[in-house]
Coordinates of C-alpha atoms and ligand atoms in Angstrom, one line a residue:
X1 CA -65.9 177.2 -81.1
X2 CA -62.1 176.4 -81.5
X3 CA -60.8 179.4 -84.2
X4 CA -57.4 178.3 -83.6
X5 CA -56.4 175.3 -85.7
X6 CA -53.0 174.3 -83.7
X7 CA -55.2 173.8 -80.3
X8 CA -57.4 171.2 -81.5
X9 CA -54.7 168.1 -80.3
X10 CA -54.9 170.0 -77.3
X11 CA -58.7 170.3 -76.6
X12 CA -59.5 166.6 -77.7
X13 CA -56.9 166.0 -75.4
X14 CA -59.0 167.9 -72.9
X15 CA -62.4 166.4 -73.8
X16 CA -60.8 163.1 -72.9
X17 CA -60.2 163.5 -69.3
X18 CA -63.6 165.6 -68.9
X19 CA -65.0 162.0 -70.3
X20 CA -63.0 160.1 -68.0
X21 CA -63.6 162.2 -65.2
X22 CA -59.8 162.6 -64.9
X23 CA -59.3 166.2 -64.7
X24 CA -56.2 166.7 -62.4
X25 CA -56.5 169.3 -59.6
X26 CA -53.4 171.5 -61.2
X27 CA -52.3 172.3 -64.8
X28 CA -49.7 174.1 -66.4
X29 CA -50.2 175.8 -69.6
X30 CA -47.1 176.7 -71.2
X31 CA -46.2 178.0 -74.7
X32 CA -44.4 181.2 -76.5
X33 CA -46.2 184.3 -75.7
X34 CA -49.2 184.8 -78.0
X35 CA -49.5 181.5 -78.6
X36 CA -52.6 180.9 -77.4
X37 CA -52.9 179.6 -74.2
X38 CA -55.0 182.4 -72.6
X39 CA -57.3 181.1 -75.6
X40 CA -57.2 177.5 -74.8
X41 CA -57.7 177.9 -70.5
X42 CA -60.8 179.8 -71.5
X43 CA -61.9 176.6 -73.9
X44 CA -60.9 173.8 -71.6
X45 CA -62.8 175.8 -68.3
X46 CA -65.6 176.6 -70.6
X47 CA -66.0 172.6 -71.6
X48 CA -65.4 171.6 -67.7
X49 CA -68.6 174.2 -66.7
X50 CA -71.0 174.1 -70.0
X51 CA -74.1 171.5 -68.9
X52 CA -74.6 170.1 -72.0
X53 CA -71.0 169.3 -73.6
X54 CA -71.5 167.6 -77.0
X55 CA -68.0 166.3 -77.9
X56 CA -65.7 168.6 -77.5
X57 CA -68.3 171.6 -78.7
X58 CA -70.1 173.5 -75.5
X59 CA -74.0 174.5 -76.3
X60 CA -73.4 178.4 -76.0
X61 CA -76.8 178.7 -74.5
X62 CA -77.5 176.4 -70.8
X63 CA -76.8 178.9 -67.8
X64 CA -72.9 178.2 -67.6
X65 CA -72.3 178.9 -70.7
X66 CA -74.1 182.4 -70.5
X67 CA -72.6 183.0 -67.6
X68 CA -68.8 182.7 -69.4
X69 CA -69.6 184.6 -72.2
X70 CA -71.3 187.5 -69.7
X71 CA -67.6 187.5 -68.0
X72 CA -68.7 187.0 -64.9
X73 CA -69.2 183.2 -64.3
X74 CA -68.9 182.4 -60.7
X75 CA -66.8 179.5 -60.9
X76 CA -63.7 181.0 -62.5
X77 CA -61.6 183.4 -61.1
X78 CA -58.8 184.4 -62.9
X79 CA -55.4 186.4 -61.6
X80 CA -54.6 188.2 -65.0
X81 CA -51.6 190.9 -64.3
X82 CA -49.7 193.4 -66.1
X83 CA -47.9 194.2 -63.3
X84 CA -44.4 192.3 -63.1
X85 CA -45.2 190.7 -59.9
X86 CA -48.2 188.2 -58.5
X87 CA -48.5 189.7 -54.9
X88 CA -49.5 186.8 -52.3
X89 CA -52.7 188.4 -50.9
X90 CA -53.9 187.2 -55.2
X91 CA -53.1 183.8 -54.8
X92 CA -54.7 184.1 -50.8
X93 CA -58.0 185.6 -52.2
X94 CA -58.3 182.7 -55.1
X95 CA -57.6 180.5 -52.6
X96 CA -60.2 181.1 -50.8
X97 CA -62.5 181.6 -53.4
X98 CA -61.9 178.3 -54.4
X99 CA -62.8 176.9 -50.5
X100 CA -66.5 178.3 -51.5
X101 CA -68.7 175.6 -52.6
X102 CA -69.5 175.7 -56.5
X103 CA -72.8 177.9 -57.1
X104 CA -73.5 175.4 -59.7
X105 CA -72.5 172.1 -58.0
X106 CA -69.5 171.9 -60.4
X107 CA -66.2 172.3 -60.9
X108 CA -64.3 175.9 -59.8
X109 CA -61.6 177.1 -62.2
X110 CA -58.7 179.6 -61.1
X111 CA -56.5 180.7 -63.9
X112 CA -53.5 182.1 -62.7
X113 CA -51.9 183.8 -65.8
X114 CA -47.9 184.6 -66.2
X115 CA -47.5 182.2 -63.1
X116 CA -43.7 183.0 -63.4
X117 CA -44.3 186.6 -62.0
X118 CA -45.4 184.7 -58.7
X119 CA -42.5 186.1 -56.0
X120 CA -41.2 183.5 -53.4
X121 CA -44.4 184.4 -50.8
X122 CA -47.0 184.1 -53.3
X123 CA -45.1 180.7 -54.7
X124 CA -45.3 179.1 -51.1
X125 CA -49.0 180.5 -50.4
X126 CA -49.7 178.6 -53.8
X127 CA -48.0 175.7 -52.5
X128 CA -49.8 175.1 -49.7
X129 CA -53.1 174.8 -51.8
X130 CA -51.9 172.5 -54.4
X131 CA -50.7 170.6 -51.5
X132 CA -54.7 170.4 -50.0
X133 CA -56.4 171.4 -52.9
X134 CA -60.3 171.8 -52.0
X135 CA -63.0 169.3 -53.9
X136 CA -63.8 169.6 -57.5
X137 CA -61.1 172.6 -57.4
X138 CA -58.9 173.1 -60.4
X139 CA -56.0 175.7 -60.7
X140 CA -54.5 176.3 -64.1
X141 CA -51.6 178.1 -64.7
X142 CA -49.8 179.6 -67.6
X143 CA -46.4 180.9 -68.0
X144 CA -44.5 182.1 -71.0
X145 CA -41.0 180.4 -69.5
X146 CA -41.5 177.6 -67.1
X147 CA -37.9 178.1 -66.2
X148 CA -38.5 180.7 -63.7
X149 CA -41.4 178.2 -62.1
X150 CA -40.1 176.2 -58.9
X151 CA -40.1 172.3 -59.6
X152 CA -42.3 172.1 -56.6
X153 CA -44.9 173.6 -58.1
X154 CA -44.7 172.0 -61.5
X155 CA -44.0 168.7 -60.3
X156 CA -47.6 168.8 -58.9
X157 CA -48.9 170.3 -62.0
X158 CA -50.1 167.8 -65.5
X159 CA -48.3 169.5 -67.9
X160 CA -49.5 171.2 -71.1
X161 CA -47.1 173.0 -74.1
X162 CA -48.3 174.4 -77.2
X163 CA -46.0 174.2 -79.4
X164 CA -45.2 176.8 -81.9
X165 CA -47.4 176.1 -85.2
X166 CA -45.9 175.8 -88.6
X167 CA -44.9 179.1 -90.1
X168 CA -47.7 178.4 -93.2
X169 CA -50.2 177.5 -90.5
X170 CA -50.0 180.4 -89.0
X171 CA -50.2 182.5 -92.0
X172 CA -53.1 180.8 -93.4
X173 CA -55.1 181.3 -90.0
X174 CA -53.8 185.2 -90.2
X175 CA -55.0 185.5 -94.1
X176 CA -58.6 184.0 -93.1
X177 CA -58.8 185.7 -90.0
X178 CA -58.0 188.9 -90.3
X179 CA -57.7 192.0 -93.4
X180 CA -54.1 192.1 -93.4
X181 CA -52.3 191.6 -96.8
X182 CA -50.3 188.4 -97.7
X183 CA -46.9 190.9 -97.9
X184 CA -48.0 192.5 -94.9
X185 CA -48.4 189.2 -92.9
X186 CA -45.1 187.5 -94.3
X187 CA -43.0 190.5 -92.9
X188 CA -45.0 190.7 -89.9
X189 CA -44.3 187.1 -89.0
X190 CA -40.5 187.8 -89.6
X191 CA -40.9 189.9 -86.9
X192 CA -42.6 188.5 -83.9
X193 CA -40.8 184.8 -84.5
X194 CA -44.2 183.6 -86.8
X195 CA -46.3 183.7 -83.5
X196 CA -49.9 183.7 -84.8
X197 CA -51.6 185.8 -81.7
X198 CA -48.7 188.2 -81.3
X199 CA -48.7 188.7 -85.2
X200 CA -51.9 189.6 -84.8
X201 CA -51.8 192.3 -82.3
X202 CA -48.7 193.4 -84.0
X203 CA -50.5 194.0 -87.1
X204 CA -53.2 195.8 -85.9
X205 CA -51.3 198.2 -83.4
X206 CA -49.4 199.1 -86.4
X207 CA -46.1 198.2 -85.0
X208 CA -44.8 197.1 -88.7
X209 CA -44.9 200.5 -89.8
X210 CA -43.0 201.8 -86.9
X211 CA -40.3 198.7 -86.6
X212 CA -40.0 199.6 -90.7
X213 CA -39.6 202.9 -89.9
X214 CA -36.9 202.2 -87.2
X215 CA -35.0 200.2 -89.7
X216 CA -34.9 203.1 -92.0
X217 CA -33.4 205.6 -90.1
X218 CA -31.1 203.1 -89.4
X219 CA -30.2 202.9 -93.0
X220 CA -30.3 206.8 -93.5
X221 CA -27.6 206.7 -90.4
X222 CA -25.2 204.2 -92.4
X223 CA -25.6 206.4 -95.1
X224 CA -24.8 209.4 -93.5
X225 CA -28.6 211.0 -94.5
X226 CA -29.8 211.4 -90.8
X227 CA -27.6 211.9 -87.8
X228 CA -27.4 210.2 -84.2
X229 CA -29.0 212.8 -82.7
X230 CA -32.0 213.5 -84.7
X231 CA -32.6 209.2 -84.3
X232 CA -32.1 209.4 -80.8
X233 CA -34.7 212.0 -80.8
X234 CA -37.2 209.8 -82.1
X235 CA -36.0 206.1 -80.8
X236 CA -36.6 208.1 -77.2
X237 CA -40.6 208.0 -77.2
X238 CA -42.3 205.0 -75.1
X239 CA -43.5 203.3 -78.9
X240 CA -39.9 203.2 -80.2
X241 CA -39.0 201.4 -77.3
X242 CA -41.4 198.9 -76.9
X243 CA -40.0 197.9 -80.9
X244 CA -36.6 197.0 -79.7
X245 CA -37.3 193.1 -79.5
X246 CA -38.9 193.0 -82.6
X247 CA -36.0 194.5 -84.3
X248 CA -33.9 192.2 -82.9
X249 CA -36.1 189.5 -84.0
X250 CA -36.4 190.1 -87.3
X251 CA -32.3 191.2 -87.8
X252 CA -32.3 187.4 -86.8
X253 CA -34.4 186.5 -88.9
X254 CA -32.9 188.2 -91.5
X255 CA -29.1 186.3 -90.4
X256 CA -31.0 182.9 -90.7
X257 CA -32.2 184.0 -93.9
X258 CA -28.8 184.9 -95.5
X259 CA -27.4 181.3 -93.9
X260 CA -29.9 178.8 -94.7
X261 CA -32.2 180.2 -97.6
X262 CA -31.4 179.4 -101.2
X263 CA -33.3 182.2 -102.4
X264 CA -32.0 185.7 -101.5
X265 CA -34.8 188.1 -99.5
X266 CA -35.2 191.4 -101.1
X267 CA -35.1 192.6 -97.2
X268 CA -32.6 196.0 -97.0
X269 CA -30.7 195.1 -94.8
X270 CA -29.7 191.5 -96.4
X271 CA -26.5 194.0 -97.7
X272 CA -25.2 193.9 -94.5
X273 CA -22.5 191.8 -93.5
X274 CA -23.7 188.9 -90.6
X275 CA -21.3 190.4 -88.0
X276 CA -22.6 193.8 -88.2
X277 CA -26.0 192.4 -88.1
X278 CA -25.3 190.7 -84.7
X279 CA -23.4 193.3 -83.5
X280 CA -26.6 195.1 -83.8
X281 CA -28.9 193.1 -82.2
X282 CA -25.9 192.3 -79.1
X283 CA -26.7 196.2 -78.8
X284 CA -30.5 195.9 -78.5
X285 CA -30.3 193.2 -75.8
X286 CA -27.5 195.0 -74.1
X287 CA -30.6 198.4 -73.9
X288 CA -32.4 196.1 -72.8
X289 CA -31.1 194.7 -70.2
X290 CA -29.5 198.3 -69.0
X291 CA -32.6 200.5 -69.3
X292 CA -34.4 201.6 -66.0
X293 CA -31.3 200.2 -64.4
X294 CA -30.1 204.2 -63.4
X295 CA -28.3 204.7 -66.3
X296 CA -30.3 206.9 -68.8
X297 CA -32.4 205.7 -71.5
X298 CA -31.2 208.4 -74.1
X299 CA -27.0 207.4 -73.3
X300 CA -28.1 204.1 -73.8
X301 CA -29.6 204.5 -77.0
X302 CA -26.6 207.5 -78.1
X303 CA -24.3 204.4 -77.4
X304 CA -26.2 202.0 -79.8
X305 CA -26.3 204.5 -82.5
X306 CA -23.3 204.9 -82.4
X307 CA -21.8 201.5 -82.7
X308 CA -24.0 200.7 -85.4
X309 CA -22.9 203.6 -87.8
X310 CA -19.2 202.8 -86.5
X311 CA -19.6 199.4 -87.7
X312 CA -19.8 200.9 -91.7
X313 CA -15.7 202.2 -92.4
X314 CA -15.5 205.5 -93.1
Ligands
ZN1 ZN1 -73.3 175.2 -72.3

């Protein structure tokens, strides 16, 4: 059942407490986003619910199991949000959810995904059930930076990380897994800081094309074949923005590179200098940081432009 080699320490883990009846009542799940920690909540609730766990492999056929593969399993709820906020009247509904008895007699899981986009209200609403948590209840969260959890809550939490799995792990479980090219993967992995799940979804929402794209004009601007405005043009659609950390990434990348490696990359833009490099990403943090905060998207961008191609003397 487990596809994804760098969670097995994690699920025998797992198997061990469901053996020693020692599941905790809270859990935090915390890793770099597309890690896979959506991936392993779904295995460890899946083992807690299946009737007939052999090991650490469920039987994919008693009622439970059918019941989590249909989605709609009565004993997990799940808050899963793309919104930037987990609004208290979630967390109130889960609670109570989890006050119903089991349907099965068993254990009730509620996933609370991103648990750092919990506000103050739903954070104390949360509280107050890990402080009383019903029976057999078991609440797991997951968050992308534990920093922005409150110790209260994680001090009453057992705590899980994934770490990060080896660069050639990850591109061996990307080769088998998916029909993406060795050269494809490698620069893929450069770009998303060789995290296996978010290569993945990188890859197949074509977002190397476009960041490779990006990078070109940017070379065409230092060369004086394109002009700020005709980049700013195309930087300004929704898809162009959503590459911004990836660029930075992989200019990073590409710094560490020209420090540490022995061999040089054949990457374009190894021939610039390290402080024009980090001026550059400075720049895509500083967007960042500024856009949606009143001042306008296409300034923003104008300004970045045009400290990049200032950066090359005249
Ligand atoms: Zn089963």
């Amino acid at each position: 059942m487990n596809e994804l080699p760098w969670l097995v320490e994690r699920i025998e883990q797992w198997q061990k407490l469901l053996a020693g009846n020692k599941i905790p009542h809270a859990l935090l799940v915390s890793g770099s986003k597309g890690v896979g920690k959506k991936n392993l909540v779904y295995q460890m609730a899946k083992m807690a619910l299946c009737d007939n766990l052999q090991g650490n492999q469920v039987c994919e056929s008693c009622k439970s199991c059918q019941l989590f593969n249909a989605g709609n399993h009565t004993d997990l709820k799940m808050i899963s949000t793309e919104d930037d906020v987990i609004k208290v009247a979630q967390i109130r509904q889960l609670s109570k959810d989890l006050i119903l008895s089991s349907s099965r007699g068993n254990y009730r899981f509620a996933i609370i995904e991103n648990a750092e986009r919990m506000n103050s209200a739903s954070t104390n609403a949360l509280l107050k059930t890990l402080e009383e948590p019903p029976a057999n209840a078991v609440i797991i969260l997951t968050a992308d930076d534990t920093g922005r959890l409150l110790p209260t809550i994680k001090s009453r939490c057992l705590k899980i990380n994934i770490d990060l799995p080896q660069r050639l792990i990850s591109k061996k479980w990307l080769l088998d897994s998916t029909d993406f090219s060795e050269q494809q993967i490698e620069q893929a992995l450069s770009y998303t800081n060789s995290t296996p799940l978010a290569t993945k979804q990188f890859l197949e929402l074509n977002h190397l094309e476009k960041c490779e794209q990006m990078l070109d004009e940017l070379l065409e601007l230092a060369h004086g074949t394109k002009n700020i405005l005709e980049v700013t043009k195309n930087w300004l659609e929704e898809e162009s923005l959503q590459m911004f950390p990836y660029l930075a990434n992989h200019l990073m990348q590409i710094i560490k590179t020209k420090m540490f490696a022995d061999v040089p990359t054949n990457d374009k833009f190894t021939q610039f200098s390290t402080q024009q490099l980090y001026s550059l990403i400075q720049n895509f943090f500083r967007f960042l940081k500024l856009n949606n905060k009143s001042l306008k998207t296409e300034l923003l961008i104008e300004e970045l432009l045009i400290s990049w191609k200032q950066s090359f003397p005249t």
